[in-house]
PDB file of C-alpha atoms in Angstrom:
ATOM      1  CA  UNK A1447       0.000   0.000   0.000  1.00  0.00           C
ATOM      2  CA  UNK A1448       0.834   3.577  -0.258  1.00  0.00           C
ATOM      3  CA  UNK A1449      -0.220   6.815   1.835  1.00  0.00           C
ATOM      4  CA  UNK A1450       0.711  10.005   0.423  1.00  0.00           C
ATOM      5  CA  UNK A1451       0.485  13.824   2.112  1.00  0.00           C
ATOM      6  CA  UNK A1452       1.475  17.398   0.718  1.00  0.00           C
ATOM      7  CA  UNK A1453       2.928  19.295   3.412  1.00  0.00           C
ATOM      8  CA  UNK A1454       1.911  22.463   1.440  1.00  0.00           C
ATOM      9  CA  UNK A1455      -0.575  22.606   4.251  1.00  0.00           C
ATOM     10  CA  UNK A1456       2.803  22.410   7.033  1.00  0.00           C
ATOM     11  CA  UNK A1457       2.253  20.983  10.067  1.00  0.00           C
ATOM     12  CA  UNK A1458      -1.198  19.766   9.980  1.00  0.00           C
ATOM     13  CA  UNK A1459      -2.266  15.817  10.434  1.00  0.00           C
ATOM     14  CA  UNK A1460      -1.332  13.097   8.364  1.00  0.00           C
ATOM     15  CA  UNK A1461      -4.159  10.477   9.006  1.00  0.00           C
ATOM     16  CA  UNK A1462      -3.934   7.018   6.081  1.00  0.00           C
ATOM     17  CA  UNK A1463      -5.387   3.727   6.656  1.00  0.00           C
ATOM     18  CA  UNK A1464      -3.406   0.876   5.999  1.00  0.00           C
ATOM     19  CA  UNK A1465      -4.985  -1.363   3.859  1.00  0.00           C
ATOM     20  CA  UNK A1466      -5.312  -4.203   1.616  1.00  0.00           C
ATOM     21  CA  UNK A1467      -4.006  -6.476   4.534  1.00  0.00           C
ATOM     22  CA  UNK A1468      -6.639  -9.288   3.813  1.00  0.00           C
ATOM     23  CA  UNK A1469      -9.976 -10.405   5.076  1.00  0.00           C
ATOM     24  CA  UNK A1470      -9.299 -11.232   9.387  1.00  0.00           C
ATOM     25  CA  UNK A1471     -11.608 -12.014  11.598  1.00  0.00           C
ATOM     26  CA  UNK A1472     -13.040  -9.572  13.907  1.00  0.00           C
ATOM     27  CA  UNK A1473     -11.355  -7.753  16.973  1.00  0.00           C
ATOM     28  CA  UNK A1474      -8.073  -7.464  14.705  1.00  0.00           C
ATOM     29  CA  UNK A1475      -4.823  -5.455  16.034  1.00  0.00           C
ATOM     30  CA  UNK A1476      -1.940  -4.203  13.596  1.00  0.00           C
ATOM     31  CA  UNK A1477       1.407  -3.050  14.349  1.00  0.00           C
ATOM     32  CA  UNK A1478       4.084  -1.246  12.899  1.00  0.00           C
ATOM     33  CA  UNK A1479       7.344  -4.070  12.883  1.00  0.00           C
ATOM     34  CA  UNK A1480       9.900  -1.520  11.717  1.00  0.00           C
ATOM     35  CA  UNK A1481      10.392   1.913  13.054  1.00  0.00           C
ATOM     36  CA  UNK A1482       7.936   5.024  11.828  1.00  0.00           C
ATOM     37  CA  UNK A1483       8.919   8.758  11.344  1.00  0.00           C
ATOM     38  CA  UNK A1484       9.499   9.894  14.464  1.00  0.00           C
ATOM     39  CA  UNK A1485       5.986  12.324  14.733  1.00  0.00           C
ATOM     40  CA  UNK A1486       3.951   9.218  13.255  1.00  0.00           C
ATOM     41  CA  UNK A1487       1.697   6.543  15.328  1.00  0.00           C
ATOM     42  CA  UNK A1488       0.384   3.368  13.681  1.00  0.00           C
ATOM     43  CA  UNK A1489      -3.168   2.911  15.392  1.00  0.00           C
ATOM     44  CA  UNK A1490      -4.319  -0.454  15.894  1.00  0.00           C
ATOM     45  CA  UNK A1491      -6.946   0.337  14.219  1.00  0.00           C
ATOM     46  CA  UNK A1492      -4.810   0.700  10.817  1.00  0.00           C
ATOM     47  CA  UNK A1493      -4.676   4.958  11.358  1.00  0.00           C
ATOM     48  CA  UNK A1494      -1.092   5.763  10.573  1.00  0.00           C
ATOM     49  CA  UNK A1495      -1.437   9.673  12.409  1.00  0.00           C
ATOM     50  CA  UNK A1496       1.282  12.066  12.696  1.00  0.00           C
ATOM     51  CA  UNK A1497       2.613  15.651  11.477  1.00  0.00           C
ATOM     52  CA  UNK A1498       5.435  16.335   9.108  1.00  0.00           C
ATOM     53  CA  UNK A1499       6.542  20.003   7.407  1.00  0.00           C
ATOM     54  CA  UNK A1500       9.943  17.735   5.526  1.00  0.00           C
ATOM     55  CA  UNK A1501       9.483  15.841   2.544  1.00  0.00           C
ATOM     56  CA  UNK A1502      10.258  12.439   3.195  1.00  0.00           C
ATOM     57  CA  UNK A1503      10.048   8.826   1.899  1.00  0.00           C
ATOM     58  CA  UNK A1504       9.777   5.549   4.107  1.00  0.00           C
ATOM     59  CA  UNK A1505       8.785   2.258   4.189  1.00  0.00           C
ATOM     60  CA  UNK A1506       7.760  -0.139   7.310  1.00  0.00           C
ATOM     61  CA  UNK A1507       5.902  -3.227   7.617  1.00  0.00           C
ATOM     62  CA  UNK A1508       2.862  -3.533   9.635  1.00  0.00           C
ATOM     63  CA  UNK A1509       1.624  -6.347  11.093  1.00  0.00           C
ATOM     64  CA  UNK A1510      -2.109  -7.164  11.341  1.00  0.00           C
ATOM     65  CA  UNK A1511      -3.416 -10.570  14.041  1.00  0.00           C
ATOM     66  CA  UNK A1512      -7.389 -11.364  14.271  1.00  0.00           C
ATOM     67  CA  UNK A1513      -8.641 -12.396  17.474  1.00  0.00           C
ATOM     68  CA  UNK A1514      -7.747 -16.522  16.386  1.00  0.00           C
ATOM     69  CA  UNK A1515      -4.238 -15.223  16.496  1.00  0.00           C
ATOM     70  CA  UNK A1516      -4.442 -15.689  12.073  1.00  0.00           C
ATOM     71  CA  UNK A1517      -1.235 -12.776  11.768  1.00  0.00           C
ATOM     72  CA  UNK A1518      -0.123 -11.337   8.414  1.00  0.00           C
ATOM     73  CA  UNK A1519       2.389  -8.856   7.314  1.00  0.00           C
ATOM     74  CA  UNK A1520       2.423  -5.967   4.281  1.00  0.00           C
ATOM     75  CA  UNK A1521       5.172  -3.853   3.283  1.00  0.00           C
ATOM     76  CA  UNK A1522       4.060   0.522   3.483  1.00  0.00           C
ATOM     77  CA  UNK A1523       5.256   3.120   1.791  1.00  0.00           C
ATOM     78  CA  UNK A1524       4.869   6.403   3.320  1.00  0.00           C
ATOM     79  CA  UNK A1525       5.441   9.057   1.120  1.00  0.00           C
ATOM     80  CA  UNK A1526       5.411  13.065   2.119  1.00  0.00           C
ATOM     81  CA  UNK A1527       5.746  15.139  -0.918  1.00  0.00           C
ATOM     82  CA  UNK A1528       7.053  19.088  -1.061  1.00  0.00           C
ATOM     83  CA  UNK A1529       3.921  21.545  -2.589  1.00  0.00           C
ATOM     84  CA  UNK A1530       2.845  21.064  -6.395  1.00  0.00           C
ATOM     85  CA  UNK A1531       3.777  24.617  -7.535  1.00  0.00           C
ATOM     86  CA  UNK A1532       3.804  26.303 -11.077  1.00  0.00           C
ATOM     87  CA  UNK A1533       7.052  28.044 -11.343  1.00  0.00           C
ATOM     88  CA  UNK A1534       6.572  29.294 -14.565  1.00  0.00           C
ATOM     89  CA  UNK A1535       6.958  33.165 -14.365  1.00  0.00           C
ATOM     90  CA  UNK A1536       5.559  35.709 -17.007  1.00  0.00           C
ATOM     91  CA  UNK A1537       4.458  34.326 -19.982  1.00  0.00           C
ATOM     92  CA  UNK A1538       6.165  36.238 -23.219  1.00  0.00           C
ATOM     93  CA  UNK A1539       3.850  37.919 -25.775  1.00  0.00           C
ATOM     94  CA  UNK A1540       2.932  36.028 -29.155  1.00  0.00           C
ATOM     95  CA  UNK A1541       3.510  37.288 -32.405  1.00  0.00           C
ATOM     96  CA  UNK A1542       0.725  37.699 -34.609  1.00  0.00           C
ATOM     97  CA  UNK A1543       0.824  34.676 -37.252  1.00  0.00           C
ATOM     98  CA  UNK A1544       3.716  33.254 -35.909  1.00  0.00           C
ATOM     99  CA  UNK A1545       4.798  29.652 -34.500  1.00  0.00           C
ATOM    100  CA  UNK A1546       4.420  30.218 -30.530  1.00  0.00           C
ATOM    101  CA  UNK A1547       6.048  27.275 -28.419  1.00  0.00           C
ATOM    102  CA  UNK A1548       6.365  28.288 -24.739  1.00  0.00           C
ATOM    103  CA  UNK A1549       7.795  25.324 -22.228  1.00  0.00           C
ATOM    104  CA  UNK A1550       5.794  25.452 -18.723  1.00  0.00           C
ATOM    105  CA  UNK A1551       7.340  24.382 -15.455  1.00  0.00           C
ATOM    106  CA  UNK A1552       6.333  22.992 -12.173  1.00  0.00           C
ATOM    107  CA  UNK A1553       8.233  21.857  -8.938  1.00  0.00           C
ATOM    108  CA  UNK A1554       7.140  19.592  -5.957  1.00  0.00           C
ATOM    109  CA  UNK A1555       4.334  16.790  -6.343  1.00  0.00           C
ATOM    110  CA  UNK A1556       5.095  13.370  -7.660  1.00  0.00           C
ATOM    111  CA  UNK A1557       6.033  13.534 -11.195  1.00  0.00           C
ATOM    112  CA  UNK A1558       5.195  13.557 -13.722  1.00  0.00           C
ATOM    113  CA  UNK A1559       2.826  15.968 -14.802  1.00  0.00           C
ATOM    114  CA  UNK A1560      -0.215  16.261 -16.589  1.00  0.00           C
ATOM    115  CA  UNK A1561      -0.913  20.416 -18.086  1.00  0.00           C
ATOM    116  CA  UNK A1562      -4.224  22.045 -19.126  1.00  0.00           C
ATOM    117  CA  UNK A1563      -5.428  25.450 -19.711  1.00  0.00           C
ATOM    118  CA  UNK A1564      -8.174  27.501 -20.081  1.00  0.00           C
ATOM    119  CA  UNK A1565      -8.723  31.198 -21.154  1.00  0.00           C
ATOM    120  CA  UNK A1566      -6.560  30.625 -24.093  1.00  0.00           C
ATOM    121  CA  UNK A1567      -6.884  32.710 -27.728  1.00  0.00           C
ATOM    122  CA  UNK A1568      -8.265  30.934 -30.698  1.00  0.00           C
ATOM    123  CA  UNK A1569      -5.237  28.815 -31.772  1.00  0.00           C
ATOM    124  CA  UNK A1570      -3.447  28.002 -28.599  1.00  0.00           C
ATOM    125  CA  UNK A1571      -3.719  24.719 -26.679  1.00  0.00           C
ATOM    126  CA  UNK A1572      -1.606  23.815 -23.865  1.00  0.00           C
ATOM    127  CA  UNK A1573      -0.108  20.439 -24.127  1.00  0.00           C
ATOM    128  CA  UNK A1574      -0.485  17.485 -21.743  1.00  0.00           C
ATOM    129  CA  UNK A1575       3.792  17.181 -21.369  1.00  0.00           C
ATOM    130  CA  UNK A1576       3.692  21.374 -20.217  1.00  0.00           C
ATOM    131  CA  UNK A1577       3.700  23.524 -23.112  1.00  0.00           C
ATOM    132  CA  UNK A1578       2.045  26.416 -24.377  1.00  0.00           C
ATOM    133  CA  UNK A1579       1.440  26.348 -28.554  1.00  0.00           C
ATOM    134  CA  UNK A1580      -0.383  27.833 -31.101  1.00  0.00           C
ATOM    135  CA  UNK A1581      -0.570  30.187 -34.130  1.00  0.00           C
ATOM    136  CA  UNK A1582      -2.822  33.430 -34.032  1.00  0.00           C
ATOM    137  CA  UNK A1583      -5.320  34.520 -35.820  1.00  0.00           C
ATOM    138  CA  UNK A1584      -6.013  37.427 -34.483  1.00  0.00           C
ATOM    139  CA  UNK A1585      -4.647  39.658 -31.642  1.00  0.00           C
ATOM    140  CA  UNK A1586      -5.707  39.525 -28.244  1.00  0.00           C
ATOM    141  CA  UNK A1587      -5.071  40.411 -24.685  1.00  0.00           C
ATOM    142  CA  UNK A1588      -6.355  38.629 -21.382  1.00  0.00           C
ATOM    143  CA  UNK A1589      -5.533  35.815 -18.599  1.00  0.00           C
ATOM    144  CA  UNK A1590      -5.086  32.002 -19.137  1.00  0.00           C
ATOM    145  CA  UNK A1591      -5.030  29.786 -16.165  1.00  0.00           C
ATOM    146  CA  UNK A1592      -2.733  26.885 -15.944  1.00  0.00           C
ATOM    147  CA  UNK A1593      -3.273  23.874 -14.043  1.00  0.00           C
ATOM    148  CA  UNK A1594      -0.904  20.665 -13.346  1.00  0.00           C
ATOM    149  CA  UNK A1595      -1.828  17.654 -11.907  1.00  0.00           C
ATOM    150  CA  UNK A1596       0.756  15.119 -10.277  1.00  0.00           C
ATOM    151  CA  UNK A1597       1.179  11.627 -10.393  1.00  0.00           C
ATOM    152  CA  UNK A1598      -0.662  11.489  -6.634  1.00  0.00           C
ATOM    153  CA  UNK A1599      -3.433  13.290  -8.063  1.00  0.00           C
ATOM    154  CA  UNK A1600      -2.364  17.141  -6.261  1.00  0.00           C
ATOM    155  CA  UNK A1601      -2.807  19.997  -8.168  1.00  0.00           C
ATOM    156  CA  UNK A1602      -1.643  23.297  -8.508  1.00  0.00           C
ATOM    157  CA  UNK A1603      -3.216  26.430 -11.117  1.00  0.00           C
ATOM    158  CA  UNK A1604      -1.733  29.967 -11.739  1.00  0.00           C
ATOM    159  CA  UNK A1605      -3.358  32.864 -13.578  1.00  0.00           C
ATOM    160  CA  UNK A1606      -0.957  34.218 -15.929  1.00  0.00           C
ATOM    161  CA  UNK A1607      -0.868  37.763 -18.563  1.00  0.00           C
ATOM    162  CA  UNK A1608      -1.185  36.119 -21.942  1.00  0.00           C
ATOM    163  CA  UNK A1609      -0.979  38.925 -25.193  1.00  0.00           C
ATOM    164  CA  UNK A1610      -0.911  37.931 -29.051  1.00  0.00           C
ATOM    165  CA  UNK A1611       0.268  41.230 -30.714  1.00  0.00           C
ATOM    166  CA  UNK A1612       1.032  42.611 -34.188  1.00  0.00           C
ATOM    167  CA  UNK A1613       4.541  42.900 -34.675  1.00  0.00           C
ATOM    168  CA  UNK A1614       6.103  45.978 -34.973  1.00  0.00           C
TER     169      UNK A1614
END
């Protein structure tokens, strides 16, 4: 199994169920068999709880026993990921008519990436892989919003000054 968290919201709770242990009978314990992150708590009712700002990546092994004393053991991955963030600054004006081919960027999350846009001019798409294309038709002036989406499924958007211009 695999629990992920953003600490983009530092310091709060980190509460995951550990699952996919199998079918035990009832009044079932678990335990964590390797040591956990030092601010983390395996419950035994399969909560893993605790509070991390730090990017990190662990694995344990938990433990699970029903009340016949039936035990059985599952490797956890515990993964903590920095913020999904759009780092692309300022995005440069497009020529009228001409080829535009802008790369976008992104930082944090669990790559890779997967771009979309809306707001754009007639002509411009943005590209699943992170980049901004198109030829214009026409000029324009206005705001396209960007969004990413992560591997873990986090997301991050940013509003960004887009212009298609006449040359001069």
């Amino acid at each position: 199994g695999r629990l992920w968290r953003d600490p983009a919201r530092d310091r709060r709770r980190v509460v995951g169920r550990a699952r996919g242990l199998g079918r035990l009978g009832p009044d079932r314990g678990l335990r964590a068999l390797d040591r956990l992150p030092s601010a983390f708590r395996l419950e035994t009712a399969g909560r893993l709880v605790g509070t991390s700002s730090v990017a990190l990546r662990t694995s344990f092994r938990v433990e699970a026993r029903d009340a016949l004393g039936n035990t059985g053991t599952r490797q956890l991955t515990l993964q903590i990921v920095e913020r999904l963030v759009i780092t692309t600054g300022e995005l440069p004006w497009a020529a009228f008519g001409a080829a535009y081919d802008q790369p976008l960027a992104a930082t944090g999350g669990v790559p890779p990436y997967v771009w979309s846009g809306t707001g754009l001019p007639a002509g411009f798409a943005v590209l699943p892989v992170g980049r901004l294309i198109g030829t214009s038709t026409s000029t324009s002036s206005g705001t396209v919003r960007l969004l990413v989406r992560d591997s873990a499924g986090l997301v991050a958007t940013a509003t960004r000054a887009f212009s298609v211009i006449f040359p001069f």
